Short mmCIF file of C-alpha atoms and ligand atoms in Angstrom, two decimals:
data_model
loop_
_atom_site.label_atom_id
_atom_site.label_comp_id
_atom_site.label_asym_id
_atom_site.label_seq_id
_atom_site.Cartn_x
_atom_site.Cartn_y
_atom_site.Cartn_z
CA MET A 17 7.51 20.95 81.95
CA ALA A 18 5.43 18.56 79.69
CA ALA A 19 3.85 21.96 78.00
CA GLY A 20 7.69 23.31 77.42
CA LEU A 21 8.48 20.00 75.91
CA GLN A 22 5.24 20.03 73.45
CA VAL A 23 6.25 23.48 72.43
CA THR A 24 9.74 22.33 71.66
CA LEU A 25 8.64 19.34 69.83
CA ALA A 26 6.08 21.45 67.78
CA ARG A 27 8.92 23.82 67.02
CA LEU A 28 11.31 20.84 65.96
CA ALA A 29 8.38 19.29 63.70
CA GLY A 30 7.95 22.96 62.22
CA LEU A 31 11.47 23.12 61.37
CA LEU A 32 11.64 19.77 59.84
CA LEU A 33 8.39 20.62 57.88
CA SER A 34 9.84 23.83 56.68
CA LEU A 35 12.39 21.99 54.76
CA PHE A 36 9.81 20.04 52.73
CA VAL A 37 9.29 20.96 49.15
CA LEU A 38 6.07 19.40 48.61
CA PRO A 39 3.40 21.27 46.90
CA CYS A 40 0.70 20.39 49.30
CA ALA A 41 -0.02 19.26 52.99
CA GLU A 42 0.99 15.61 52.38
CA GLY A 43 3.46 14.04 54.78
CA GLY A 44 7.17 14.33 54.14
CA LYS A 45 9.82 11.44 53.93
CA VAL A 46 12.65 11.39 56.39
CA LEU A 47 15.60 9.26 56.11
CA VAL A 48 17.13 8.55 59.58
CA LEU A 49 20.52 8.02 59.96
CA PRO A 50 21.01 7.71 63.79
CA MET A 51 23.84 6.90 66.12
CA GLU A 52 24.12 3.85 68.46
CA GLY A 53 23.53 4.00 72.22
CA SER A 54 21.66 7.08 74.27
CA HIS A 55 22.17 9.01 71.22
CA TRP A 56 19.36 7.10 69.60
CA LEU A 57 16.98 7.38 72.77
CA SER A 58 15.86 11.03 72.01
CA MET A 59 16.03 10.53 68.29
CA ARG A 60 13.38 7.75 68.61
CA ASP A 61 11.09 10.16 70.24
CA VAL A 62 11.35 12.69 67.40
CA VAL A 63 11.05 9.93 65.09
CA GLN A 64 7.72 9.01 66.85
CA VAL A 65 6.30 12.36 66.66
CA LEU A 66 7.02 12.97 62.98
CA HIS A 67 5.08 9.66 62.69
CA THR A 68 2.11 10.78 64.50
CA ARG A 69 2.25 14.20 62.31
CA GLY A 70 1.85 11.80 59.28
CA HIS A 71 5.49 11.66 58.01
CA GLN A 72 7.16 8.59 56.90
CA ALA A 73 10.43 7.79 58.40
CA VAL A 74 13.33 5.18 56.90
CA VAL A 75 15.70 4.43 59.52
CA VAL A 76 19.02 2.82 58.15
CA VAL A 77 21.28 1.12 60.67
CA PRO A 78 24.01 -1.64 60.56
CA GLU A 79 22.86 -5.25 61.10
CA VAL A 80 25.14 -5.43 64.01
CA ASN A 81 23.93 -2.88 66.80
CA ILE A 82 22.53 -2.91 70.40
CA HIS A 83 19.67 -0.34 70.48
CA PHE A 84 17.98 -0.42 67.27
CA LYS A 85 14.75 -2.37 67.33
CA LYS A 86 12.07 -2.73 64.76
CA GLU A 87 8.90 -0.30 65.86
CA ASP A 88 5.71 0.28 64.15
CA PHE A 89 6.33 4.11 63.56
CA PHE A 90 9.09 3.61 61.03
CA THR A 91 10.61 1.42 58.36
CA MET A 92 13.98 0.09 59.40
CA ILE A 93 16.46 -0.92 56.80
CA THR A 94 19.66 -2.85 57.81
CA TYR A 95 22.98 -3.68 55.98
CA ALA A 96 25.56 -6.27 56.68
CA VAL A 97 28.69 -5.43 58.22
CA PRO A 98 31.74 -7.34 58.56
CA TYR A 99 31.63 -7.93 62.27
CA THR A 100 29.66 -10.26 64.57
CA GLN A 101 27.43 -9.12 67.33
CA ASP A 102 29.82 -10.52 69.80
CA GLU A 103 32.94 -8.70 68.24
CA TYR A 104 31.03 -5.64 68.51
CA ILE A 105 29.88 -6.20 72.14
CA HIS A 106 33.58 -7.12 72.85
CA LEU A 107 34.86 -3.89 71.10
CA LEU A 108 32.39 -1.71 73.18
CA LYS A 109 33.27 -3.40 76.53
CA CYS A 110 37.07 -2.95 76.06
CA GLY A 111 37.28 0.75 77.44
CA VAL A 112 35.32 -0.14 80.74
CA PRO A 113 38.40 -1.61 82.62
CA LEU A 114 40.14 1.88 81.65
CA ILE A 115 37.97 3.72 83.62
CA PHE A 116 38.99 2.14 86.95
CA ALA A 117 42.62 1.37 85.76
CA LYS A 118 45.11 2.87 88.53
CA GLN A 119 48.16 3.68 86.14
CA HIS A 120 49.85 6.54 84.42
CA PHE A 121 47.62 8.78 82.55
CA LEU A 122 49.85 8.56 79.52
CA LYS A 123 49.21 4.85 79.41
CA THR A 124 45.54 5.09 79.75
CA PHE A 125 45.61 7.84 76.95
CA ALA A 126 47.51 5.46 74.71
CA GLU A 127 45.26 2.54 75.44
CA SER A 128 42.19 4.71 75.09
CA MET A 129 43.52 5.62 71.67
CA THR A 130 44.04 1.96 70.73
CA ILE A 131 40.42 1.34 71.49
CA MET A 132 39.01 4.60 69.89
CA LYS A 133 40.86 3.64 66.63
CA ASN A 134 39.13 0.06 66.61
CA VAL A 135 35.88 1.79 67.41
CA SER A 136 36.08 4.10 64.62
CA ALA A 137 37.42 1.38 62.24
CA PHE A 138 33.88 -0.24 63.01
CA TYR A 139 31.96 2.67 61.97
CA GLU A 140 34.27 3.16 59.05
CA SER A 141 33.65 -0.27 58.07
CA CYS A 142 29.88 0.28 58.50
CA CYS A 143 30.02 3.45 56.51
CA VAL A 144 31.96 1.53 53.61
CA GLU A 145 29.24 -1.31 53.39
CA LEU A 146 26.56 1.77 53.17
CA LEU A 147 28.02 3.76 50.70
CA HIS A 148 29.29 0.95 48.56
CA ASN A 149 26.12 -0.94 48.39
CA LYS A 150 24.89 0.09 45.04
CA THR A 151 21.49 -1.40 45.35
CA LEU A 152 20.79 0.33 48.52
CA ILE A 153 22.11 3.55 47.57
CA SER A 154 20.10 3.73 44.32
CA HIS A 155 16.97 2.42 46.41
CA LEU A 156 17.61 5.43 48.80
CA ASN A 157 18.24 7.78 46.08
CA SER A 158 14.98 6.87 44.12
CA SER A 159 12.83 7.03 47.22
CA SER A 160 13.12 10.94 47.00
CA PHE A 161 13.59 11.76 50.72
CA ASP A 162 12.72 15.42 51.65
CA VAL A 163 15.27 15.53 54.61
CA VAL A 164 17.73 13.58 56.30
CA LEU A 165 17.83 13.47 59.84
CA THR A 166 21.20 12.24 61.39
CA ASP A 167 23.57 12.65 64.40
CA PRO A 168 26.78 13.81 63.05
CA VAL A 169 28.60 12.42 65.62
CA ASN A 170 28.88 9.56 63.34
CA PRO A 171 29.43 11.72 60.19
CA CYS A 172 28.47 8.82 57.77
CA GLY A 173 24.79 10.00 57.55
CA ALA A 174 26.18 13.73 56.76
CA VAL A 175 28.28 12.09 54.09
CA LEU A 176 25.28 10.06 52.57
CA ALA A 177 23.15 13.06 52.80
CA LYS A 178 25.45 15.31 50.96
CA TYR A 179 26.12 12.41 48.26
CA LEU A 180 22.19 12.24 47.74
CA ASN A 181 22.03 15.84 47.82
CA ILE A 182 19.26 15.93 50.49
CA PRO A 183 18.72 18.63 53.01
CA THR A 184 20.04 17.78 56.33
CA VAL A 185 18.95 18.33 60.15
CA ASN A 186 21.71 17.66 62.40
CA PHE A 187 20.67 16.19 65.87
CA LEU A 188 23.28 16.25 68.41
CA ARG A 189 24.47 17.11 71.87
CA PHE A 190 27.88 18.46 70.64
CA LEU A 191 30.81 17.82 68.23
CA PRO A 192 34.34 17.44 69.69
CA CYS A 193 37.14 19.71 68.21
CA GLY A 194 34.34 22.40 67.80
CA LEU A 195 33.50 20.81 64.37
CA ASP A 196 29.88 22.13 64.86
CA SER A 197 31.02 25.56 65.04
CA GLU A 198 33.52 25.37 62.10
CA ALA A 199 30.68 23.75 59.87
CA THR A 200 28.12 26.52 60.97
CA GLN A 201 31.07 29.28 60.64
CA CYS A 202 29.97 30.26 64.16
CA PRO A 203 32.57 32.14 66.33
CA ASP A 204 34.10 29.96 68.97
CA PRO A 205 37.10 31.78 70.42
CA PRO A 206 38.95 29.47 72.92
CA SER A 207 39.74 32.63 75.11
CA TYR A 208 35.96 33.33 75.65
CA ILE A 209 34.03 29.94 75.36
CA PRO A 210 35.01 27.24 78.01
CA ARG A 211 36.06 23.90 76.40
CA LEU A 212 34.17 20.81 77.79
CA LEU A 213 36.17 19.05 80.50
CA THR A 214 38.41 21.86 81.25
CA MET A 215 35.98 22.72 84.32
CA ASN A 216 36.63 26.48 83.06
CA SER A 217 33.43 28.70 83.15
CA ASP A 218 32.50 31.51 80.99
CA HIS A 219 34.59 33.94 83.04
CA MET A 220 38.16 32.88 82.85
CA THR A 221 41.82 33.94 83.89
CA PHE A 222 44.63 34.37 81.85
CA LEU A 223 45.92 30.85 82.82
CA GLN A 224 42.20 29.25 82.43
CA ARG A 225 42.23 30.64 78.92
CA VAL A 226 45.77 29.10 78.45
CA LYS A 227 44.40 25.74 79.69
CA ASN A 228 41.41 26.26 77.49
CA MET A 229 43.79 26.55 74.36
CA LEU A 230 46.07 23.56 75.34
CA TYR A 231 43.22 21.24 75.88
CA HIS A 232 42.39 21.83 72.23
CA LEU A 233 45.70 20.08 70.99
CA PRO A 234 44.96 16.35 72.48
CA MET A 235 41.37 16.82 71.35
CA MET A 236 42.79 17.85 67.76
CA TYR A 237 44.88 14.58 67.91
CA ILE A 238 41.88 12.45 68.81
CA CYS A 239 39.74 13.89 66.00
CA HIS A 240 42.54 13.42 63.39
CA VAL A 241 43.02 9.91 64.35
CA THR A 242 39.28 8.86 64.68
CA LEU A 243 37.68 10.94 61.85
CA THR A 244 40.50 10.52 58.81
CA PRO A 245 39.25 7.15 57.99
CA ILE A 246 35.65 8.84 57.15
CA VAL A 247 37.08 11.85 55.58
CA ASN A 248 39.25 9.71 53.42
CA LEU A 249 36.13 7.41 52.57
CA ALA A 250 34.13 10.74 51.64
CA SER A 251 37.09 12.10 49.41
CA GLU A 252 36.89 8.85 47.55
CA LEU A 253 33.14 9.10 47.01
CA PHE A 254 33.24 12.89 45.94
CA GLN A 255 36.49 12.15 43.96
CA ARG A 256 38.40 15.11 45.33
CA ASP A 257 39.80 16.07 48.72
CA VAL A 258 36.84 17.08 51.13
CA SER A 259 37.13 18.19 54.67
CA LEU A 260 34.57 17.12 57.38
CA LYS A 261 33.82 20.81 57.71
CA TYR A 262 32.92 20.85 53.94
CA ILE A 263 30.67 17.69 54.64
CA LEU A 264 29.12 18.97 57.77
CA SER A 265 28.43 22.49 56.56
CA HIS A 266 25.72 20.74 54.40
CA GLY A 267 23.53 20.74 57.23
CA SER A 268 20.63 23.13 57.24
CA VAL A 269 19.30 23.21 60.72
CA TRP A 270 21.35 22.05 64.06
CA LEU A 271 19.36 20.86 66.82
CA PHE A 272 21.47 20.75 69.81
CA ARG A 273 20.16 18.73 72.82
CA GLY A 274 21.57 21.21 75.07
CA ASP A 275 20.13 24.11 77.09
CA PHE A 276 21.84 27.20 78.57
CA VAL A 277 20.71 26.18 82.09
CA LEU A 278 23.11 23.28 81.66
CA ASP A 279 25.72 25.11 79.04
CA TYR A 280 27.70 28.35 79.46
CA PRO A 281 26.12 31.00 76.96
CA LYS A 282 27.79 31.04 73.77
CA PRO A 283 27.54 32.75 70.10
CA LEU A 284 24.82 30.73 67.93
CA MET A 285 24.12 30.97 64.37
CA PRO A 286 20.42 31.28 63.24
CA ASN A 287 20.20 27.78 62.04
CA MET A 288 21.28 26.39 65.58
CA VAL A 289 18.41 25.56 67.98
CA PHE A 290 18.64 24.35 71.64
CA ILE A 291 16.36 21.72 72.22
CA GLY A 292 17.56 20.32 75.62
CA GLY A 293 14.29 19.80 77.17
CA ILE A 294 13.75 16.64 74.78
CA ASN A 295 16.13 14.78 77.19
CA CYS A 296 13.35 15.03 79.71
CA ALA A 297 10.79 13.35 77.69
CA HIS A 298 10.81 10.43 79.72
CA ARG A 299 11.62 11.83 83.21
CA LYS A 300 11.02 9.89 86.40
CA PRO A 301 11.15 11.28 90.06
CA LEU A 302 14.56 10.84 91.55
CA PRO A 303 14.53 8.03 93.99
CA GLN A 304 14.99 8.91 97.66
CA VAL A 305 18.48 7.23 97.85
CA CYS A 306 19.68 9.30 95.05
CA ILE A 307 18.35 12.56 96.55
CA GLY A 308 19.66 11.71 99.92
CA VAL A 309 23.48 10.81 98.51
CA PHE A 310 23.85 13.35 96.03
CA VAL A 311 21.72 16.37 96.43
CA GLN A 312 21.84 16.98 100.21
CA PRO A 313 25.74 16.89 100.39
CA MET A 314 26.02 19.04 97.31
CA PHE A 315 23.29 21.24 98.66
CA LEU A 316 25.07 21.67 101.86
CA ALA A 317 28.51 22.26 100.35
CA GLU A 318 27.06 24.91 97.79
CA TYR A 319 24.92 26.84 100.24
CA SER A 320 25.99 26.72 103.85
CA PRO A 321 28.84 29.32 103.28
CA LYS A 322 26.50 31.63 101.64
CA GLU A 323 24.16 30.96 104.61
CA ASP A 324 26.86 31.97 106.87
CA LEU A 325 27.40 35.15 105.18
CA PHE A 326 24.04 36.21 105.48
CA ASN A 327 23.65 35.33 109.16
C1 LIG B 23 22.87 -4.03 50.19
O1 LIG B 23 21.83 -3.85 51.18
C2 LIG B 23 20.76 -4.66 50.93
C3 LIG B 23 19.66 -4.07 51.69
O2 LIG B 23 19.96 -4.05 53.10
C4 LIG B 23 21.09 -6.17 51.23
O3 LIG B 23 20.02 -7.04 51.14
C5 LIG B 23 22.35 -6.45 50.10
O4 LIG B 23 22.45 -7.82 50.39
C6 LIG B 23 23.22 -5.61 50.31
N1 LIG B 23 24.28 -5.85 49.09
C7 LIG B 23 25.54 -5.96 49.45
C8 LIG B 23 26.35 -6.28 48.00
O5 LIG B 23 26.05 -5.96 50.51
C1 LIG B 24 42.05 -3.43 68.32
O1 LIG B 24 41.93 -4.21 66.88
C2 LIG B 24 43.21 -5.10 66.66
C3 LIG B 24 43.05 -5.52 65.21
O2 LIG B 24 41.85 -5.76 64.75
C4 LIG B 24 43.20 -6.19 67.67
O3 LIG B 24 44.03 -7.11 67.57
C5 LIG B 24 43.09 -5.56 69.11
O4 LIG B 24 42.98 -6.75 70.15
C6 LIG B 24 42.26 -4.68 69.39
N1 LIG B 24 42.30 -3.84 70.53
C7 LIG B 24 41.22 -3.73 71.27
C8 LIG B 24 41.61 -3.25 72.43
O5 LIG B 24 39.95 -3.87 71.15
C1 LIG B 25 20.36 9.89 42.08
O1 LIG B 25 19.58 10.03 40.99
C2 LIG B 25 19.57 11.32 40.22
C3 LIG B 25 18.66 11.20 39.36
O2 LIG B 25 18.12 10.05 39.02
C4 LIG B 25 20.91 11.09 39.71
O3 LIG B 25 21.15 12.13 38.75
C5 LIG B 25 22.03 10.95 40.21
O4 LIG B 25 23.23 10.68 40.08
C6 LIG B 25 21.94 9.86 41.45
N1 LIG B 25 22.67 9.85 42.62
C7 LIG B 25 23.40 8.80 43.20
C8 LIG B 25 24.39 9.29 44.26
O5 LIG B 25 22.99 7.66 42.84
#
């Protein structure tokens, strides 16, 4: 497992290196625009490995955040945002009661939309503060970064990379609404590729395919509502109408924190690389209680009928 991870990391560092246009084997300069939460945990490991290989990383994050802490293996630049830490934490906690709410699903959907709009307003305002900060932008522009490493789930990093015209490595689990496939021009037919949360597999009946198609509609609405502010901001920046597909298609390499052990097989483009093993960098043995409660019943439910067949 550790050897597998090392190989994965070596490949990843190789990919990042291959983008560097330096004449000799000096370390490269990486501009990191991460996403908050668990997204940062595995990206942080990548930044650490890049540092051990002699590359310099500059991590740019909003001043109001939960997970970004100063470390000795990167330089952190923060920018001010018009929210306080308490407002931000309140915003993140708003959704929790909805998970346990016993009410009509339409009401839950409407309330989730309000929260998502508020959260996307927060990220939009962070992006405005970053992109409109002339001092910071010109500092980043003159720092001659070789590559941008970003999580496109918050497309602000992709917008900035395109604006500064720096090759980009996208680091993600997946993007909603098939935006990753659109941006990489990768085939993604809903009649063959199961959509997340549908519980469909890669072998679908006609009705499951219909479900797969219908599932797309509310997702498109959610993506439209939550991503339009960033698209408008980008259009204002580039002084013409741009789409998210246009911005994301600037990405040179897409590193997916997925694996075909977990995910169903699907078409890929040559610049899409699966690096799911990176999620196991800090693995711990499962506690006994966990094994007892979850694994055994699942094991029994899954395997008893088959054992019966063989008996
Ligand atoms: C721009 O960002 C820099 C660096 O984070 C910060 O010191 C400065 O106050 C910001 N300027 C404005 C106008 O927000
Ligand atoms: C969303 O934002 C609005 C306006 O800023 C605020 O009045 C409302 O309480 C917020 N709702 C939630 C659920 O955070
Ligand atoms: C970055 O610097 C280059 C060269 O100095 C300049 O042509 C370009 O307009 C700058 N880009 C931004 C976004 O400031």
